[in-house]
Short mmCIF file of C-alpha atoms in Angstrom, two decimals:
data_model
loop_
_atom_site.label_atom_id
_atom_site.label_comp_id
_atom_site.label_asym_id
_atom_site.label_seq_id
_atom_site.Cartn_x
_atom_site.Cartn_y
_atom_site.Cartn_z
CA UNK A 1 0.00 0.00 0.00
CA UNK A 2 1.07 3.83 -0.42
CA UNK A 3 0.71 6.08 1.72
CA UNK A 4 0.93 10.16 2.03
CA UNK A 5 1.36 12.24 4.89
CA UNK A 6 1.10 15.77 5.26
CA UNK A 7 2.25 16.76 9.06
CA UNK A 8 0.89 20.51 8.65
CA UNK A 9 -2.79 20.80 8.68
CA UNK A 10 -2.21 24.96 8.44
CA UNK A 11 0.58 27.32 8.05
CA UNK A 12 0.75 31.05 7.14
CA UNK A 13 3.42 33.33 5.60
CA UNK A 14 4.06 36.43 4.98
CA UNK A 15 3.52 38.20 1.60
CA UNK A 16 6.64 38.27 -0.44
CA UNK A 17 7.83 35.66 2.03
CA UNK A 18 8.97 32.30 1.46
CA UNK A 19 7.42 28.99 2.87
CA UNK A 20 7.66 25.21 2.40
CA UNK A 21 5.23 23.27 2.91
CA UNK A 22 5.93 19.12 3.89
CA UNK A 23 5.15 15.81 2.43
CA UNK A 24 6.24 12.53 3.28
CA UNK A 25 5.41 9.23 1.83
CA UNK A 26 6.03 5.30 1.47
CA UNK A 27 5.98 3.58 -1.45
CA UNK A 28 7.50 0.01 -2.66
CA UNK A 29 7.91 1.23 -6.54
CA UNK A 30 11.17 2.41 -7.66
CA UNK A 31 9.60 4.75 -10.54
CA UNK A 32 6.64 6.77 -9.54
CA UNK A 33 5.17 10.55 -9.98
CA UNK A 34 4.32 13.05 -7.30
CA UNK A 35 2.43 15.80 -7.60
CA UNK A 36 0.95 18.95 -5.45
CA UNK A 37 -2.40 20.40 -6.45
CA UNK A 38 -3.77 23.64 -5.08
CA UNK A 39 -7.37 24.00 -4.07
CA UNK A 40 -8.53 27.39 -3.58
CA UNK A 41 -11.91 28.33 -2.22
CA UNK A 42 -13.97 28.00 -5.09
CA UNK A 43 -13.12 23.88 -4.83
CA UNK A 44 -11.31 23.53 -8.23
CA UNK A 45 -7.91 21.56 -8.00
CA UNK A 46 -5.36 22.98 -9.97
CA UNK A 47 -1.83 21.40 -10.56
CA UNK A 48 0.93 23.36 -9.29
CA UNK A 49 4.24 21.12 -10.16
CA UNK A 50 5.12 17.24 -10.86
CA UNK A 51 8.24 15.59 -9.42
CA UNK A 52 9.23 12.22 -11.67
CA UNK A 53 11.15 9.67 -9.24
CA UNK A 54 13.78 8.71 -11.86
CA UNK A 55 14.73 12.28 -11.98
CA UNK A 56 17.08 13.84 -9.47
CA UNK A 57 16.80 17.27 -10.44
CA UNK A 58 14.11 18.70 -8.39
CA UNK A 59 11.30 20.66 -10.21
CA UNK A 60 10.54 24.07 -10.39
CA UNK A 61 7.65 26.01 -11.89
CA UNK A 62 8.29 29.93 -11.42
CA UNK A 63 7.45 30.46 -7.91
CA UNK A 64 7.02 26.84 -7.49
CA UNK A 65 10.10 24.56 -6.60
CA UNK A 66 10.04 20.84 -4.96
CA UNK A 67 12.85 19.58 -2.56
CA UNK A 68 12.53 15.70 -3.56
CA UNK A 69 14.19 13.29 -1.28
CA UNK A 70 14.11 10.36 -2.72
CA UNK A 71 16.02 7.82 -0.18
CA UNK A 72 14.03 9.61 2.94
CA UNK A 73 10.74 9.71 1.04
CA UNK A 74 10.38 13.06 1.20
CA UNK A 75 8.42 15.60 -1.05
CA UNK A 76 8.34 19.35 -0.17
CA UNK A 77 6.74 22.19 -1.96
CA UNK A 78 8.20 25.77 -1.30
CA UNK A 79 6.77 28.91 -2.50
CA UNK A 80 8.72 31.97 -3.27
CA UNK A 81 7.57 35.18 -3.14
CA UNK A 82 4.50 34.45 -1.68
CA UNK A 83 0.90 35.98 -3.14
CA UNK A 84 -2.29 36.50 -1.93
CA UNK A 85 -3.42 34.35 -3.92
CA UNK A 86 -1.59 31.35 -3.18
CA UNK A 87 -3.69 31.31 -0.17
CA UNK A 88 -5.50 27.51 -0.06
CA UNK A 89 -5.21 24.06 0.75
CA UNK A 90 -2.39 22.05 -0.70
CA UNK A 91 -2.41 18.12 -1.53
CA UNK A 92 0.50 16.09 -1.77
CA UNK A 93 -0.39 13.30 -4.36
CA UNK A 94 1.38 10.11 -4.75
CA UNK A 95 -1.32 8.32 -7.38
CA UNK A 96 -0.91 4.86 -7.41
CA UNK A 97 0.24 2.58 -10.55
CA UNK A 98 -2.27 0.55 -10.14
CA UNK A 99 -5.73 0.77 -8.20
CA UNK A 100 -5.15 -1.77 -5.62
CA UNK A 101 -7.51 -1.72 -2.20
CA UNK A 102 -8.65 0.85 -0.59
CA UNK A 103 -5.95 3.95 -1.03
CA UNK A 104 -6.34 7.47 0.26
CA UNK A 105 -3.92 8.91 -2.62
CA UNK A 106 -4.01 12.47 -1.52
CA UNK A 107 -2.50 13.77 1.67
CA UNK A 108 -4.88 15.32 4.32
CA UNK A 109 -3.76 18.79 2.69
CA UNK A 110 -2.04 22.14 4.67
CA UNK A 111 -3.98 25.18 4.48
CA UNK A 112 -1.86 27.73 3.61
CA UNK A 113 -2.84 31.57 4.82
CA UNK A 114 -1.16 34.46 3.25
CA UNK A 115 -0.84 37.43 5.77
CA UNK A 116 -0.73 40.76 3.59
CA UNK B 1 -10.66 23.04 -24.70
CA UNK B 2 -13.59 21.85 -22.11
CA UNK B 3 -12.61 20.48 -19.05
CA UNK B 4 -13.97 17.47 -16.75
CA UNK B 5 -17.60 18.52 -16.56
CA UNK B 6 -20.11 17.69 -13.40
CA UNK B 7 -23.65 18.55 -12.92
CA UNK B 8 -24.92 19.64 -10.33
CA UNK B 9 -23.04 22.40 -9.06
CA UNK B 10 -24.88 22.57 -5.89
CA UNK B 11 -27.64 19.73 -4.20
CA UNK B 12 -29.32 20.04 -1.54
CA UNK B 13 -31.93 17.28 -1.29
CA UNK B 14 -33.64 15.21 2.10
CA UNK B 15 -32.76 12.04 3.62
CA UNK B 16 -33.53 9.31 1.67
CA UNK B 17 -34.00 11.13 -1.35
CA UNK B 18 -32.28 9.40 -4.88
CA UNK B 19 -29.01 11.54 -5.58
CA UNK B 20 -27.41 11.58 -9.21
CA UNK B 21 -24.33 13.14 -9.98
CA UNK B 22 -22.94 13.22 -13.01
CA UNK B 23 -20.03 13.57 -15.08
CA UNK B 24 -18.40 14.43 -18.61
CA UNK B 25 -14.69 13.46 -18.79
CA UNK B 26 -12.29 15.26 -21.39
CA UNK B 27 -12.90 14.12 -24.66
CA UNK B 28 -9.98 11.40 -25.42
CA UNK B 29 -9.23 10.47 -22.04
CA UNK B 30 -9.71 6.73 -20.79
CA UNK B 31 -9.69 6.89 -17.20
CA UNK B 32 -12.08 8.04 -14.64
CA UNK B 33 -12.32 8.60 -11.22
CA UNK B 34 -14.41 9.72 -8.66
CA UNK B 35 -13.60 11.58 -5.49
CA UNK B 36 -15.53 12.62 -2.25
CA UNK B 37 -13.47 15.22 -0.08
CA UNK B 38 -14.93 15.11 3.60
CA UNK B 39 -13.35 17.28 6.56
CA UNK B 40 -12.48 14.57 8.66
CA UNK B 41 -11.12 12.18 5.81
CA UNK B 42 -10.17 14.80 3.22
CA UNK B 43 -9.95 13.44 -0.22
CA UNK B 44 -10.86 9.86 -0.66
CA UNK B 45 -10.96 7.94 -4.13
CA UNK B 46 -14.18 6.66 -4.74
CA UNK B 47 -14.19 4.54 -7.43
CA UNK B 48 -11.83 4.52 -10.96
CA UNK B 49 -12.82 3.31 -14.42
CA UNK B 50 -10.61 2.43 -17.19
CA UNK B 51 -12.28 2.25 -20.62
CA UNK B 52 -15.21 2.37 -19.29
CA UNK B 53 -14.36 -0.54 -17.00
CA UNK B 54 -14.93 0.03 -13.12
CA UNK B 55 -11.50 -1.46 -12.30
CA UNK B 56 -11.47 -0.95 -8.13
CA UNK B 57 -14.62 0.57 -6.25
CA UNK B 58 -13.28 -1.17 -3.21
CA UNK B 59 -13.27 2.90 -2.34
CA UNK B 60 -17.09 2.60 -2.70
CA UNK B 61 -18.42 3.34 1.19
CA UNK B 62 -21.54 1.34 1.33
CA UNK B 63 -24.05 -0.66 -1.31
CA UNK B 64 -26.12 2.90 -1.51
CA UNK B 65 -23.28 4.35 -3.73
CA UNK B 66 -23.22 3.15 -7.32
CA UNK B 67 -21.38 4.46 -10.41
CA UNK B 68 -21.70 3.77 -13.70
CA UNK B 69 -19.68 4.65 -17.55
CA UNK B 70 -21.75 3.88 -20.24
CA UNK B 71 -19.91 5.04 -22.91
CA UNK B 72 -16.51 7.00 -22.96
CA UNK B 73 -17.61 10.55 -22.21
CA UNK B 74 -20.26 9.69 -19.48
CA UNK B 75 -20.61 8.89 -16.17
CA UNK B 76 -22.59 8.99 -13.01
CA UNK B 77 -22.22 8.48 -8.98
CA UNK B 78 -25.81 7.77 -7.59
CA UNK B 79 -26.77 7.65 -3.92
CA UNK B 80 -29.68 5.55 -2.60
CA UNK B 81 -31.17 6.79 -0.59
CA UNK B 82 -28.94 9.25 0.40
CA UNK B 83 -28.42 9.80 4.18
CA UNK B 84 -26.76 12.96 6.17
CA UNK B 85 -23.66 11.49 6.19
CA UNK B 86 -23.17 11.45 2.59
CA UNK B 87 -22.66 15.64 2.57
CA UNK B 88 -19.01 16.54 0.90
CA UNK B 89 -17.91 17.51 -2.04
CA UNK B 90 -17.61 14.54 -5.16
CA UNK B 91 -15.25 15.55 -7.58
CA UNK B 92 -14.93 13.65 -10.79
CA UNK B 93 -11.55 13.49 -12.57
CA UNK B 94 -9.97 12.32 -16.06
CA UNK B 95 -6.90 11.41 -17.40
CA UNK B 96 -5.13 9.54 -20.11
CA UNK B 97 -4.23 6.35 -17.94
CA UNK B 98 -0.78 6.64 -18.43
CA UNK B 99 1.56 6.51 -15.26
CA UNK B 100 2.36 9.88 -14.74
CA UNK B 101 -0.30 11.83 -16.47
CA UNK B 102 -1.72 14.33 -15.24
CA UNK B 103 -5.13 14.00 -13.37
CA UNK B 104 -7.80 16.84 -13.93
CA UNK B 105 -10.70 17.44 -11.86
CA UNK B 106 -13.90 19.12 -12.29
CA UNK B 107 -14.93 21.63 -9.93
CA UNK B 108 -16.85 19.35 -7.83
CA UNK B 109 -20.54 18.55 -6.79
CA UNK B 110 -21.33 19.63 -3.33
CA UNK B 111 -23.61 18.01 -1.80
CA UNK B 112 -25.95 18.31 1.02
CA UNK B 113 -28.19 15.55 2.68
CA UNK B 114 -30.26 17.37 5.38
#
């Protein structure tokens, strides 16, 4: 089974700040996507960045970067500059290869509040 | 280019009442899921369909919830009867089931049993 974690139901930064927000996970596959999504109020998930295992280098998408850990299963989005309206919730998202049981593929999600 | 599509936006309907949500996928893509986000156990898969296949509704919560695909750009998530409980938000999603795509959602149903 696969499992996500998220250890910070809510955290708040500055504007214009930095913050990084955590995700851990387990896994038995050696090649395997994760992803964040943001979820603003209005409900829709949008896709913020994509880390491939097989790649080392860690992804980036303007504002967006990842700090990918492979060996300690570790998957952490930070946020640069920080806007107003990056204020949401955040999923980590391991999806599975194949639908197997039962699997919650989303972390619980962090709230993130952006203090003007 | 048209996104995952769900209808309703918004139900409210009473305990016990039939509930039918349903779903348009983005044209060419072959897998389907559905998702229920609660407060207390966030986002949960539902069920997933491949080619119109229901592949694992082990996510399923009870025999009240069924979904069906009949054909490649349809799908629906009924409830009955529908109890309380069953308020959250059910988002349906799409992709091309490819390890690694990405997943798109539609902006959710929400849902309200009173």
């Amino acid at each position: 089974a696969q499992t996500v974690t998220q250890s910070q139901p809510e955290m708040s930064v500055q504007e214009a700040e930095t913050v990084t927000l955590s995700c851990t996970y387990d896994t038995s596959e050696s090649d395997y996507y994760l992803f964040w999504y943001k979820q603003p109020p209005s409900r829709q998930m949008i896709l913020v960045i994509r880390q491939e295992a097989y790649k080392q280098q860690n992804a980036t998408e303007n504002r967006f970067s990842v700090n990918f850990q492979k060996a300690a299963k570790s998957f952490s989005l930070k946020i640069s500059d920080s806007q107003l309206g990056d204020a949401a919730m955040y999923f980590c998202d391991l999806p599975p290869l194949v639908c197997v049981g039962n699997m919650l593929t989303f972390g619980g999600g962090t709230r993130l509040m952006v203090k003007p | 280019d048209a996104g995952v599509i769900q209808s309703p936006r918004h139900e409210v309907t009473e305990m016990g009442q039939e509930v039918t949500l349903r779903c348009k996928p983005i044209s060419g893509h072959n897998s389907l899921f559905w998702y229920r986000q609660t407060m207390m156990r966030g986002l949960e898969l539902l069920i997933y369909f491949n080619n119109n296949v229901p592949i694992d509704d082990s996510g399923m919560p009870e025999d009240r919830f069924s979904a069906k695909m009949p054909n490649a750009s349809f799908s629906t998530l009924k409830i009955q009867p529908s109890e309380p409980r069953d308020s959250a938000v059910y988002f349906c999603a799409s992709s091309l089931s490819r390890v690694g795509n990405t997943i798109y959602f539609g902006e959710g149903s929400w849902l309200t049993v009173v």
